[in-house]
Amino acid sequence: MKVKGRLLVLMAVVIVTAACSDNNGDNDDYAWWQEERSLRMDALNTYLNENQAAFDSFRTAPLAIKHDLSNFVGYQMLIFRLLPELFPQYWGSEEEQFSRFGLGPDPFDSDSFLPLGFGLSLPEPGGIDPSVNYVTLSCMGCHTGGVVDNDGELIRMVGAPTPQTMFTAATQSTINDSAFTAANIQAAIEAKPLGWFYGFDPDYLDQEIKERELYKSTLLTEFFMSQISVPANAVKSVLASTVDQYTYNVPNPPLLSGMPGSIDVFSFSSASSASAAGLDTTTDPTLEEALPPAPAPADIASVWKMSDHYRYQWDFGIVNLYYREIAASLTVSGGDPQAVNMDNALTAAPFTDGLPAYPYPFDVSENLYMRGEAIFQQACATCHFAGNTAVVDPVEVGTSPNRAIVLTDFAESALIAQLREACVGEPECYQSDGAPYPDDEIMDPPGAYAQLPLNGIWASAPYLHNGSVPTLYHLLTGDRPETFYRGNFSYDQKYVGFVWEKAVDTDRALLFDTRKDGYSNSGHTGLVYNGGYDWSEDPDALWDLLEYLKTL
């Protein structure tokens, strides 16, 4: 996909202009933040422009690449483009561009024929015949959050967590719909003008002509359809026989399909590895021993200034930045190491190392900020600082332990093996002398939670590792709602988090119920985790701190 050379700079201007539309622009108490925010936006845009090749990869490169006929990765381009037209009840309209999945039109390339968060890959030459393009998620599929500003404009934030819902349910609905037939797909392709599928880009015209010709064969069309239905049904079958039977067989299980911005990645990975190994209840380890003991949903995290992180993931479980990128790609490749797009993984790692956080797009009071900075140093800074190596036991902090204990010995070993296989021959995956890293320098989960830096914390709502607390106000006070909505882009400027009391984005927002296993909103409360502050005794200090946190 081509990226227009000057478009990024132009988009930067548009975004800064939208972000600076404040209600209190004439108030001197807020003028300082308008200036500071503008400086930070300049720094962010400069970073993106100076690293444009890496940014383009982060934005448009597929995380996984199809490498043979039996490797089921992504959707064929022509079928993918037709999903909104043939099945709008599952995918939304063409104009929505998958916004119900937290994505939408690509604001960085107005000519893009793919929604934001997707990448296009042509199979390796000679690897597949017939050769068609496939579409899979890019890095920005999970790391391009959004917030609605005071003018009602949606700002997309590179590196922020996306309130993405997985496509499993939509895919299952599609393949089981009576309209999912070769005849309907062929008719829809025939009805489109030549060039439509690739946005009338002349560079793709020959490719589109070739692909259209292939779909004239009903047999090939049915084969392409099977490349979607077979893996979808296989995943459903694996989950039904593994985590459904054991990990999620609890009194109050969470949604296996996940919430917007949250998914139980390691349970899925464990299920896939256990199934591939042929484990059953008589083997050693048994299937039950290999799978996670309880549901472990966890939020998609931001990837801002990863250089400030000692290690990676919510538990510091992955030691090496490159292996972190590869682990993310494995979730899209279905656990197939050979399908991982290593070029992108090796590019995205250093890009996120220095990526600045998106600055808070609303007003910040200078007076409150200055008071809040001192409170932050006492209440938060002793744990949440760049490079902190400490982890905290879930029993001590009081949060749900499920994510901390998700990786069994079997699952950890299986994932390390996949990471090693994906990395064969890549210098970045080896020590400086060329020797392989030992296992504990690839993964070393401590069974505890990291104390992470708070870059862009305002945009990381909801809070805790499982996203069970909607705003920073609720996190600090401990006064937490039992249920709330996740998936909105509208922002609660007072409590500091996304709107949580109602479903503003009704096609995406879902009700989060903290009574479900793995969704607990307990922990990180009391004087110890608030630097000795009792906010009920000093409410002004609470609001001062919240104002300061907006600026991180």
XYZ file of C-alpha atoms in Angstrom:
552
model
C 0.000 0.000 0.000
C 1.380 3.388 -0.952
C 1.610 6.176 1.612
C 1.424 9.682 0.287
C 4.707 11.428 1.011
C 3.423 14.645 2.604
C 0.242 13.321 4.111
C 1.638 12.578 7.571
C 2.760 16.167 8.060
C -0.617 17.462 6.913
C -2.451 15.079 9.234
C -0.264 16.237 12.101
C -1.493 19.793 11.589
C -5.111 18.656 11.499
C -4.723 16.634 14.678
C -3.033 19.444 16.579
C -5.748 21.872 15.512
C -8.515 19.515 16.656
C -6.788 18.732 19.918
C -6.477 22.421 20.832
C -10.190 23.177 20.592
C -10.835 23.889 24.268
C -13.807 25.331 26.048
C -11.654 27.514 28.264
C -9.105 28.788 25.790
C -9.334 32.357 27.129
C -8.512 31.371 30.706
C -4.884 32.006 31.724
C -4.997 29.009 34.069
C -5.270 26.747 31.002
C -3.030 28.623 28.564
C 0.125 26.881 29.785
C -1.220 23.436 28.845
C -2.229 24.591 25.394
C 1.372 25.652 24.824
C 2.824 22.529 26.430
C 0.474 20.256 24.526
C 1.409 21.942 21.275
C 5.095 21.332 22.017
C 4.405 17.679 22.769
C 2.381 17.281 19.591
C 5.261 18.813 17.652
C 7.631 16.290 19.248
C 5.284 13.397 18.463
C 4.786 14.467 14.861
C 8.518 14.994 14.448
C 9.124 11.486 15.764
C 6.604 9.981 13.340
C 8.032 11.911 10.407
C 11.636 11.079 11.247
C 10.691 7.416 11.596
C 8.154 7.337 8.780
C 9.289 3.999 7.313
C 8.933 2.344 10.722
C 5.618 4.118 11.301
C 4.327 2.928 7.928
C 5.243 -0.622 8.897
C 3.594 -0.246 12.302
C 0.464 1.081 10.588
C 0.117 -1.081 7.474
C 2.362 -4.152 7.648
C 0.537 -7.422 8.369
C 1.568 -9.171 11.567
C 1.307 -12.532 9.835
C 1.979 -13.672 6.267
C 0.505 -16.695 4.533
C 3.267 -19.079 3.506
C 1.529 -22.210 2.188
C -1.918 -23.530 1.338
C -2.410 -25.221 4.708
C -1.448 -22.094 6.621
C -4.710 -20.278 7.316
C -3.833 -16.632 7.871
C -6.152 -13.690 7.310
C -8.908 -13.040 4.804
C -8.508 -13.043 1.034
C -8.530 -9.440 -0.168
C -11.602 -9.629 -2.405
C -13.738 -11.417 0.176
C -12.515 -9.091 2.929
C -13.556 -6.019 0.968
C -17.010 -7.497 0.394
C -17.744 -8.398 4.015
C -19.440 -5.071 4.883
C -21.547 -5.207 1.731
C -22.647 -8.825 2.011
C -22.898 -8.999 5.804
C -23.347 -5.494 7.253
C -25.189 -6.948 10.251
C -21.882 -8.459 11.431
C -19.235 -6.122 10.005
C -20.969 -2.756 9.726
C -21.298 -0.712 6.560
C -18.557 0.037 4.052
C -18.513 3.661 5.279
C -17.919 2.557 8.882
C -14.684 0.793 7.903
C -14.886 -1.669 10.806
C -15.449 1.042 13.410
C -17.497 -1.404 15.476
C -14.229 -3.255 16.057
C -12.519 -0.110 17.358
C -10.955 0.677 13.991
C -12.361 2.812 11.147
C -11.062 4.843 8.188
C -7.305 5.369 8.072
C -6.739 9.059 8.991
C -3.103 8.866 7.899
C -3.903 7.923 4.305
C -7.178 9.199 2.887
C -6.682 7.031 -0.209
C -6.305 3.794 1.742
C -8.525 0.979 0.534
C -8.154 -0.824 3.874
C -9.485 0.239 7.274
C -7.022 1.448 9.871
C -5.313 -1.449 11.627
C -5.067 -3.884 8.720
C -2.157 -4.924 6.542
C -1.983 -6.478 3.101
C 0.399 -9.282 2.203
C 1.105 -11.046 -1.066
C 2.223 -14.626 -0.387
C 5.849 -15.425 -0.997
C 6.695 -15.884 -4.690
C 6.330 -19.513 -5.689
C 4.909 -20.390 -2.307
C 1.260 -20.525 -3.279
C -0.555 -21.030 -6.541
C -2.965 -19.334 -7.065
C -1.363 -16.246 -5.547
C -3.849 -13.834 -3.963
C -3.469 -11.087 -1.397
C -4.443 -11.683 2.213
C -5.445 -9.165 4.861
C -4.455 -9.464 8.526
C -4.140 -7.113 11.487
C -1.233 -4.692 11.706
C 0.303 -3.355 14.933
C -2.193 -0.514 14.865
C -5.024 -3.013 14.955
C -4.360 -3.195 18.685
C -2.459 0.046 19.265
C -4.408 2.937 17.782
C -6.803 4.210 20.390
C -9.202 7.067 19.931
C -10.778 9.901 21.886
C -13.536 12.331 20.947
C -12.436 15.944 21.519
C -14.529 18.951 22.545
C -15.485 19.571 18.915
C -16.844 16.053 18.526
C -13.936 14.958 16.327
C -12.385 11.525 16.797
C -8.632 11.772 17.366
C -6.659 8.588 16.614
C -3.645 8.075 18.871
C -0.699 6.066 17.589
C 0.366 3.608 20.289
C -2.734 3.878 22.486
C -4.723 0.730 23.283
C -7.519 0.039 20.815
C -10.941 -0.898 22.214
C -10.858 -3.724 19.728
C -13.213 -6.651 19.800
C -11.967 -9.768 18.123
C -13.410 -10.836 14.795
C -14.154 -14.394 15.871
C -17.843 -13.832 16.472
C -18.331 -11.906 13.225
C -16.463 -14.575 11.288
C -18.477 -17.387 12.849
C -21.706 -15.587 12.052
C -20.572 -15.037 8.469
C -19.542 -18.598 7.668
C -22.794 -19.912 9.124
C -24.973 -17.437 7.237
C -27.007 -18.858 4.368
C -25.811 -15.957 2.213
C -22.174 -17.097 2.476
C -22.137 -18.832 -0.884
C -19.824 -18.911 -3.855
C -22.601 -17.621 -6.090
C -23.163 -14.522 -3.920
C -19.454 -13.754 -3.712
C -18.980 -14.207 -7.449
C -21.956 -11.969 -8.223
C -20.729 -9.245 -5.867
C -17.254 -9.310 -7.439
C -18.699 -9.122 -10.936
C -20.848 -6.121 -9.966
C -17.871 -4.040 -8.832
C -16.090 -1.837 -11.388
C -12.563 -2.848 -12.252
C -10.143 -1.325 -9.747
C -12.659 -0.981 -6.887
C -11.121 -3.627 -4.653
C -7.763 -1.831 -4.524
C -9.082 1.710 -4.418
C -8.503 2.228 -8.142
C -4.755 2.270 -7.493
C -3.108 1.542 -10.866
C -0.242 -0.263 -9.143
C -2.670 -2.999 -8.089
C -4.692 -3.228 -11.298
C -2.894 -6.293 -12.693
C -3.205 -8.032 -9.322
C -6.935 -7.331 -9.147
C -7.472 -8.586 -12.702
C -5.691 -11.834 -11.816
C -7.694 -12.305 -8.624
C -11.007 -11.574 -10.330
C -10.206 -14.239 -12.907
C -9.626 -16.815 -10.165
C -13.020 -16.129 -8.596
C -14.756 -16.963 -11.876
C -14.126 -20.571 -10.896
C -16.757 -21.774 -8.426
C -14.343 -24.460 -7.221
C -11.650 -21.887 -6.392
C -14.181 -19.542 -4.799
C -15.340 -22.363 -2.529
C -11.710 -23.127 -1.730
C -11.088 -19.503 -0.712
C -14.230 -19.620 1.425
C -12.937 -22.778 3.111
C -9.733 -20.952 4.011
C -11.916 -18.807 6.259
C -14.410 -21.386 7.514
C -11.990 -24.252 8.197
C -9.674 -22.361 10.594
C -12.619 -20.565 12.211
C -14.301 -23.879 12.954
C -10.993 -25.390 14.050
C -10.454 -22.589 16.578
C -13.996 -23.018 17.855
C -13.455 -26.761 18.224
C -10.116 -26.358 20.028
C -11.541 -23.845 22.500
C -14.597 -26.019 23.117
C -12.448 -29.032 23.974
C -9.852 -27.189 26.046
C -10.407 -23.888 27.850
C -14.200 -24.254 27.701
C -13.889 -27.547 29.558
C -11.259 -26.502 32.080
C -10.069 -22.867 32.295
C -13.479 -21.274 31.747
C -15.437 -23.975 33.537
C -15.985 -21.765 36.589
C -19.194 -20.462 38.212
C -18.980 -16.963 36.676
C -16.812 -17.086 33.553
C -16.082 -13.898 31.576
C -16.823 -13.655 27.871
C -14.500 -16.007 26.010
C -14.635 -13.624 23.036
C -13.366 -10.807 25.253
C -14.430 -7.228 25.916
C -13.482 -4.176 23.823
C -9.742 -3.778 24.373
C -9.338 -6.981 26.366
C -8.619 -10.600 25.489
C -7.325 -13.744 27.168
C -4.383 -14.216 24.804
C -2.366 -16.680 26.863
C -5.300 -18.991 27.479
C -5.855 -19.154 23.716
C -2.144 -19.774 23.168
C -2.127 -22.530 25.772
C -5.177 -24.167 24.211
C -3.574 -24.103 20.761
C -0.305 -25.604 22.024
C -2.056 -28.282 24.059
C -4.192 -29.248 21.087
C -1.192 -29.367 18.755
C 0.648 -31.580 21.246
C -2.294 -33.961 21.380
C -2.598 -33.720 25.149
C -5.519 -35.427 26.820
C -6.447 -36.261 30.390
C -4.132 -39.302 30.448
C -0.886 -37.735 29.238
C 1.881 -36.197 31.326
C 1.217 -33.326 31.682
C -2.486 -33.807 31.365
C -4.545 -31.337 29.402
C -5.931 -29.907 32.621
C -2.423 -29.377 34.012
C -1.260 -27.716 30.800
C -4.087 -25.195 30.630
C -4.417 -22.036 32.755
C -6.193 -22.666 36.064
C -8.660 -19.784 35.601
C -9.746 -17.212 32.992
C -7.080 -14.539 32.575
C -8.444 -11.644 30.530
C -6.018 -8.756 30.241
C -6.163 -5.359 28.603
C -4.348 -4.353 25.464
C -1.663 -2.007 26.768
C -0.236 1.177 25.291
C 3.182 0.936 23.620
C 4.496 4.398 24.425
C 8.163 4.843 25.385
C 8.848 1.147 25.813
C 12.429 2.130 26.674
C 11.003 3.160 30.056
C 9.962 -0.449 30.739
C 12.328 -2.824 32.483
C 10.628 -5.797 30.819
C 7.323 -6.330 29.015
C 3.728 -7.439 29.511
C 1.651 -6.926 32.666
C 3.923 -9.282 34.605
C 7.322 -8.465 33.056
C 7.056 -12.033 31.745
C 8.745 -11.361 28.400
C 12.315 -10.191 28.821
C 13.375 -9.129 25.323
C 11.672 -6.328 23.351
C 11.981 -8.177 20.033
C 10.447 -11.295 21.502
C 7.601 -9.154 22.804
C 6.830 -8.048 19.261
C 7.030 -11.619 17.993
C 4.698 -12.832 20.747
C 2.141 -10.242 19.631
C 2.476 -11.424 16.038
C 1.944 -15.049 17.080
C -1.547 -14.153 18.289
C -2.425 -13.183 14.704
C -0.540 -16.020 13.014
C -2.491 -18.591 15.019
C 0.661 -19.685 16.823
C 2.457 -20.481 13.553
C 6.055 -19.219 13.923
C 6.704 -19.445 10.188
C 3.838 -17.044 9.488
C 5.190 -14.243 11.690
C 6.145 -11.162 9.706
C 9.641 -10.863 11.123
C 10.549 -7.773 9.108
C 7.741 -5.876 10.799
C 8.480 -7.316 14.251
C 12.104 -6.203 14.051
C 11.023 -2.752 12.828
C 8.221 -2.181 15.321
C 10.347 -2.939 18.381
C 12.723 0.059 18.149
C 9.864 2.244 16.882
C 7.856 1.727 20.082
C 11.002 2.105 22.175
C 10.966 5.866 21.600
C 7.326 6.536 20.644
C 6.025 9.496 22.711
C 2.659 9.331 24.448
C -0.217 11.304 23.001
C -0.836 14.438 25.123
C -4.146 14.955 26.903
C -6.404 16.802 24.393
C -8.482 18.774 26.889
C -7.838 21.581 29.382
C -5.530 21.214 32.363
C -5.458 23.750 35.208
C -1.949 25.009 35.924
C -2.781 25.701 39.567
C -4.139 22.208 40.187
C -1.319 20.648 38.201
C 1.380 22.316 40.281
C -0.183 21.130 43.534
C -0.805 17.693 42.063
C 2.828 17.172 41.093
C 3.940 17.132 44.737
C 1.130 14.743 45.636
C 2.145 12.442 42.770
C 5.698 12.267 44.091
C 4.422 11.010 47.416
C 1.454 8.908 46.338
C 2.547 7.329 43.048
C 6.145 7.981 42.005
C 7.770 5.500 44.379
C 6.241 2.622 42.366
C 5.425 4.028 38.936
C 8.688 5.294 37.494
C 10.746 4.514 34.408
C 12.929 1.443 34.777
C 11.338 0.090 37.944
C 12.307 -3.590 38.195
C 9.985 -4.464 41.063
C 6.908 -6.655 40.803
C 4.148 -7.020 43.366
C 2.414 -10.226 44.393
C -1.315 -10.212 43.569
C -2.031 -11.301 47.137
C -0.229 -8.201 48.386
C -1.819 -5.711 45.995
C -5.204 -7.434 46.205
C -5.960 -7.548 42.466
C -7.222 -10.550 40.531
C -4.382 -13.128 40.412
C -5.584 -14.832 37.235
C -3.321 -13.064 34.734
C -0.263 -13.455 36.968
C -0.632 -17.249 37.100
C -1.904 -17.836 33.556
C 1.217 -19.520 32.171
C 1.684 -23.121 33.230
C 5.094 -24.749 32.770
C 3.818 -26.466 29.632
C 2.408 -23.253 28.140
C 5.568 -21.287 28.911
C 7.810 -23.907 27.305
C 5.564 -24.129 24.242
C 5.571 -20.356 23.772
C 9.348 -20.103 24.167
C 9.722 -22.786 21.489
C 7.453 -20.822 19.138
C 9.404 -17.622 19.772
C 12.700 -19.351 19.066
C 11.394 -20.903 15.856
C 10.115 -17.562 14.551
C 13.484 -15.957 15.314
C 15.843 -18.431 13.656
C 18.669 -16.587 11.922
C 17.674 -13.092 13.057
C 20.646 -11.374 14.803
C 18.331 -9.310 17.042
C 17.073 -12.560 18.596
C 20.526 -13.648 19.753
C 23.109 -12.415 22.225
C 25.920 -10.140 21.056
C 28.237 -13.137 20.588
C 25.641 -14.924 18.456
C 24.674 -17.405 21.136
C 20.981 -18.106 21.774
C 19.412 -16.487 24.798
C 18.670 -18.899 27.620
C 14.996 -19.538 28.246
C 14.798 -17.205 31.238
C 16.121 -14.335 29.124
C 13.273 -14.825 26.671
C 10.450 -15.429 29.142
C 10.531 -15.374 32.907
C 7.028 -14.866 34.332
C 7.274 -14.097 38.057
C 3.667 -14.814 39.022
C 3.300 -11.155 40.008
C 2.444 -7.808 38.444
C 4.782 -5.137 37.132
C 4.766 -1.602 38.506
C 4.780 0.234 35.217
C 5.561 3.829 34.247
C 2.466 5.935 33.625
C 3.149 7.388 30.170
C -0.178 8.518 28.713
C -2.062 7.041 31.659
C -5.075 9.239 30.883
C -5.620 7.288 27.628
C -5.090 3.851 29.156
C -8.507 3.604 30.810
C -10.007 1.390 32.103
C -7.482 0.534 34.787
C -5.722 -2.400 36.458
C -4.356 -5.191 34.288
C -7.854 -6.487 33.548
C -9.452 -3.101 32.878
C -11.918 -3.513 35.722
C -11.894 0.101 36.966
C -13.307 2.701 34.574
C -11.529 5.900 35.685
C -8.582 7.140 37.718
C -11.036 8.624 40.210
C -12.522 5.195 40.861
C -9.057 3.648 41.044
C -7.765 6.104 43.625
C -10.854 6.321 45.811
C -11.688 2.617 45.759
C -15.316 3.589 45.107
C -15.716 1.346 42.088
C -18.840 0.485 40.094
C -19.851 -3.153 39.938
C -20.747 -2.819 36.252
C -19.835 -0.237 33.634
C -19.516 0.114 29.860
C -16.290 -0.447 27.974
C -15.535 0.575 24.407
C -16.564 4.240 24.248
C -14.368 6.904 22.644
C -16.116 9.747 24.492
C -14.163 10.987 27.499
C -15.027 11.720 31.138
C -12.766 14.713 31.810
C -13.777 14.992 35.460
C -13.090 11.430 36.568
C -10.358 10.822 33.939
C -11.337 7.847 31.844
C -13.616 7.003 28.965
C -17.356 7.452 29.446
C -18.462 4.466 31.465
C -22.044 4.987 32.662
C -23.670 4.396 29.272
C -22.924 2.905 25.876
C -22.239 5.955 23.718
C -20.714 3.870 20.920
C -23.593 1.422 20.865
C -22.217 -0.773 18.087
C -19.128 -1.557 20.164
C -19.492 -0.734 23.872
C -20.320 -3.686 26.131
C -21.296 -3.984 29.771
C -18.389 -5.096 31.968
C -19.406 -7.095 35.049
C -16.737 -7.177 37.761
C -18.426 -10.144 39.455
C -17.175 -12.489 36.754
C -14.057 -14.573 37.316
C -11.018 -12.643 36.082
C -12.897 -9.324 36.042
C -12.497 -8.507 39.732
C -12.027 -4.797 40.454
C -10.481 -5.306 43.886
C -7.012 -4.239 44.981
C -4.625 -1.303 44.764
C -6.567 0.477 47.521
C -5.926 2.032 50.910
C -3.300 4.282 52.371
C -0.388 2.119 51.234
C -1.292 2.477 47.558
C -2.202 6.147 47.881
C 0.997 7.366 49.511
C -0.671 7.763 52.894
C -3.442 9.996 51.543
C -7.008 9.549 52.711
C -8.918 11.231 49.901
C -12.111 11.451 51.926
C -10.227 13.625 54.403
C -8.541 15.691 51.704
C -10.683 15.714 48.533
C -8.855 18.731 47.118
C -5.654 16.699 47.014
C -7.450 14.027 44.992
C -8.545 16.512 42.325
C -5.068 18.038 42.247
C -3.535 14.620 41.645
C -6.033 13.773 38.917
C -5.153 17.020 37.156
C -1.467 16.161 37.243
C -2.054 12.605 35.971
C -3.679 14.025 32.857
C -0.309 15.448 31.812
C 1.808 12.276 31.950
